[in-house]
Amino acid sequence: LLKTLYDELKIDESHLTKNKLIRCVQPPLHDLEIVEIDYEGKPFILNRNAAGAWTQMCTAAQSDKVSIHPYSGFRSYRYQAGLIRRKLSNGKSIDVILTETAIPGFSEHHTGRAVDICIDGKFELTEDFEKTESVFWLLKNAYRFGFTLSYPRNNEKGIIYEPWHWYFSK
């Protein structure tokens, strides 16, 4: 499946060689659960352990009057390829896209342990998220629930700064 997706997206050996992300495997369906419905009305799906931690973290944030909502959770390899396909159709080069979006098979979202977070009324993923009370709360508290910021500014993984992307590592 991945080879077919790479061929279709024109991801070649040079892209795979330059890639600094680790391979991420999709878990079996019985390890995933629908946690809630996201802002678009789609199921927000996580690995069972991450789901429990996410729910606890949301409850704690809410009790501190801080807004955190799911933007994206589990993604299949095919869904990841669709994100790249859309960016290609909008005229972006594959080299630029791969600094913003992981190669299918290398996205933390495939594990069901990654969460892209948004806040009330701001359903977009931009660096401006770093200026919100939500990110300040996450930086101070997310570790208590097993979540860490995956792509800090100037990270060594070759991915842009993503203050909205958190990974459950317990």
Short mmCIF file of C-alpha atoms in Angstrom, two decimals:
data_model
loop_
_atom_site.label_atom_id
_atom_site.label_comp_id
_atom_site.label_asym_id
_atom_site.label_seq_id
_atom_site.Cartn_x
_atom_site.Cartn_y
_atom_site.Cartn_z
CA LEU A 1 0.00 0.00 0.00
CA LEU A 2 2.69 2.52 0.96
CA LYS A 3 4.73 1.88 -2.19
CA THR A 4 1.60 2.53 -4.29
CA LEU A 5 0.92 5.77 -2.39
CA TYR A 6 4.55 6.90 -2.76
CA ASP A 7 4.45 6.25 -6.50
CA GLU A 8 1.18 8.16 -6.86
CA LEU A 9 2.44 11.13 -4.82
CA LYS A 10 5.89 11.11 -6.48
CA ILE A 11 7.61 10.46 -3.15
CA ASP A 12 10.89 8.88 -4.18
CA GLU A 13 13.89 7.32 -2.46
CA SER A 14 15.49 10.74 -1.93
CA HIS A 15 12.47 11.89 0.08
CA LEU A 16 12.55 8.73 2.17
CA THR A 17 16.31 9.11 2.75
CA LYS A 18 15.98 12.76 3.85
CA ASN A 19 13.02 11.91 6.09
CA LYS A 20 13.96 12.19 9.80
CA LEU A 21 10.68 10.84 11.16
CA ILE A 22 10.28 7.30 12.44
CA ARG A 23 7.95 4.78 10.82
CA CYS A 24 4.54 4.74 12.50
CA VAL A 25 2.29 1.71 12.24
CA GLN A 26 -1.50 1.82 12.20
CA PRO A 27 -2.86 -0.06 15.23
CA PRO A 28 -5.49 -2.78 14.92
CA LEU A 29 -9.04 -1.42 14.94
CA HIS A 30 -9.78 -2.93 18.36
CA ASP A 31 -7.07 -0.65 19.86
CA LEU A 32 -8.85 2.49 18.63
CA GLU A 33 -11.92 4.21 20.00
CA ILE A 34 -14.11 7.15 19.12
CA VAL A 35 -13.50 9.70 21.86
CA GLU A 36 -15.84 12.45 20.71
CA ILE A 37 -17.04 14.21 17.60
CA ASP A 38 -14.73 16.91 16.22
CA TYR A 39 -15.68 20.41 15.05
CA GLU A 40 -16.53 19.11 11.56
CA GLY A 41 -18.84 16.43 12.93
CA LYS A 42 -16.35 13.62 12.23
CA PRO A 43 -15.34 10.97 14.76
CA PHE A 44 -12.25 11.92 16.74
CA ILE A 45 -10.43 8.60 17.15
CA LEU A 46 -7.49 7.74 19.40
CA ASN A 47 -5.66 4.72 20.76
CA ARG A 48 -7.45 3.55 23.95
CA ASN A 49 -4.70 4.74 26.32
CA ALA A 50 -4.38 8.11 24.60
CA ALA A 51 -8.18 8.45 24.61
CA GLY A 52 -8.35 8.15 28.40
CA ALA A 53 -5.49 10.60 28.89
CA TRP A 54 -7.05 13.05 26.40
CA THR A 55 -10.38 12.96 28.26
CA GLN A 56 -8.64 13.57 31.60
CA MET A 57 -6.60 16.43 30.12
CA CYS A 58 -9.70 18.07 28.63
CA THR A 59 -11.49 17.84 31.98
CA ALA A 60 -8.52 19.45 33.75
CA ALA A 61 -8.28 22.20 31.14
CA GLN A 62 -12.00 22.87 31.36
CA SER A 63 -11.82 23.13 35.15
CA ASP A 64 -9.07 25.74 34.63
CA LYS A 65 -11.40 27.49 32.12
CA VAL A 66 -9.08 26.72 29.19
CA SER A 67 -10.36 25.70 25.77
CA ILE A 68 -8.83 22.66 24.05
CA HIS A 69 -10.69 20.73 21.37
CA PRO A 70 -9.75 17.98 18.93
CA TYR A 71 -8.88 19.03 15.43
CA SER A 72 -7.38 15.73 14.31
CA GLY A 73 -6.54 12.36 15.86
CA PHE A 74 -5.98 9.00 14.17
CA ARG A 75 -5.28 9.12 10.44
CA SER A 76 -4.85 6.18 8.10
CA TYR A 77 -2.05 6.02 5.53
CA ARG A 78 -4.62 6.76 2.82
CA TYR A 79 -6.00 9.79 4.66
CA GLN A 80 -2.45 11.13 5.04
CA ALA A 81 -1.90 10.65 1.31
CA GLY A 82 -5.10 12.62 0.65
CA LEU A 83 -3.73 15.57 2.65
CA ILE A 84 -0.62 15.57 0.46
CA ARG A 85 -2.69 15.14 -2.71
CA ARG A 86 -4.73 18.25 -1.84
CA LYS A 87 -1.61 20.32 -1.27
CA LEU A 88 -0.14 19.11 -4.57
CA SER A 89 -3.34 20.09 -6.38
CA ASN A 90 -3.02 23.56 -4.83
CA GLY A 91 0.38 23.95 -6.49
CA LYS A 92 2.76 23.19 -3.62
CA SER A 93 5.86 21.18 -4.38
CA ILE A 94 6.34 17.82 -2.71
CA ASP A 95 9.55 19.09 -1.06
CA VAL A 96 7.68 21.95 0.66
CA ILE A 97 4.75 19.71 1.57
CA LEU A 98 7.02 17.23 3.34
CA THR A 99 8.15 19.97 5.76
CA GLU A 100 4.50 20.45 6.76
CA THR A 101 2.99 17.00 6.37
CA ALA A 102 4.57 13.64 7.15
CA ILE A 103 5.05 11.01 4.49
CA PRO A 104 2.34 8.33 4.75
CA GLY A 105 3.72 5.71 7.11
CA PHE A 106 5.63 8.30 9.16
CA SER A 107 2.87 10.41 10.73
CA GLU A 108 2.39 10.16 14.49
CA HIS A 109 -1.32 10.35 13.70
CA HIS A 110 -1.13 6.79 12.30
CA THR A 111 -0.55 5.49 15.84
CA GLY A 112 -3.74 7.00 17.25
CA ARG A 113 -1.58 8.76 19.86
CA ALA A 114 -1.24 12.19 18.21
CA VAL A 115 -3.67 15.04 18.66
CA ASP A 116 -3.91 18.28 16.75
CA ILE A 117 -5.59 20.75 19.09
CA CYS A 118 -7.72 23.79 18.36
CA ILE A 119 -9.74 26.17 20.51
CA ASP A 120 -13.28 27.53 20.53
CA GLY A 121 -13.99 29.45 17.35
CA LYS A 122 -10.50 28.91 15.85
CA PHE A 123 -10.63 25.76 13.81
CA GLU A 124 -7.34 26.20 12.01
CA LEU A 125 -3.78 25.09 12.60
CA THR A 126 -1.43 28.05 12.54
CA GLU A 127 1.54 29.29 14.55
CA ASP A 128 -0.82 31.83 16.13
CA PHE A 129 -1.94 28.98 18.37
CA GLU A 130 1.28 29.59 20.34
CA LYS A 131 -0.16 32.92 21.53
CA THR A 132 -3.25 31.38 23.11
CA GLU A 133 -3.92 30.63 26.74
CA SER A 134 -4.50 27.05 25.63
CA VAL A 135 -0.91 26.51 24.53
CA PHE A 136 0.42 28.11 27.71
CA TRP A 137 -1.76 25.71 29.69
CA LEU A 138 -0.60 22.74 27.57
CA LEU A 139 3.08 23.64 27.97
CA LYS A 140 2.59 23.74 31.72
CA ASN A 141 0.25 20.75 32.14
CA ALA A 142 0.17 18.33 29.19
CA TYR A 143 3.10 16.28 30.50
CA ARG A 144 0.96 15.29 33.53
CA PHE A 145 -1.32 13.42 31.13
CA GLY A 146 1.50 11.93 29.03
CA PHE A 147 1.38 14.42 26.14
CA THR A 148 4.43 16.19 24.72
CA LEU A 149 4.87 18.78 21.98
CA SER A 150 6.22 16.85 18.99
CA TYR A 151 7.48 19.62 16.76
CA PRO A 152 8.87 22.55 18.73
CA ARG A 153 10.47 25.48 16.96
CA ASN A 154 13.70 24.49 15.14
CA ASN A 155 13.15 20.78 15.77
CA GLU A 156 15.54 18.22 14.31
CA LYS A 157 12.82 16.24 12.56
CA GLY A 158 12.53 18.60 9.58
CA ILE A 159 8.89 19.47 10.29
CA ILE A 160 7.68 23.04 10.72
CA TYR A 161 6.92 24.35 14.19
CA GLU A 162 3.51 22.95 15.20
CA PRO A 163 2.37 24.27 18.59
CA TRP A 164 -0.95 22.46 18.06
CA HIS A 165 0.49 18.93 17.64
CA TRP A 166 0.83 16.83 20.81
CA TYR A 167 1.80 13.18 21.19
CA PHE A 168 0.79 10.75 23.93
CA SER A 169 3.96 8.86 24.84
CA LYS A 170 3.00 6.80 27.90
#
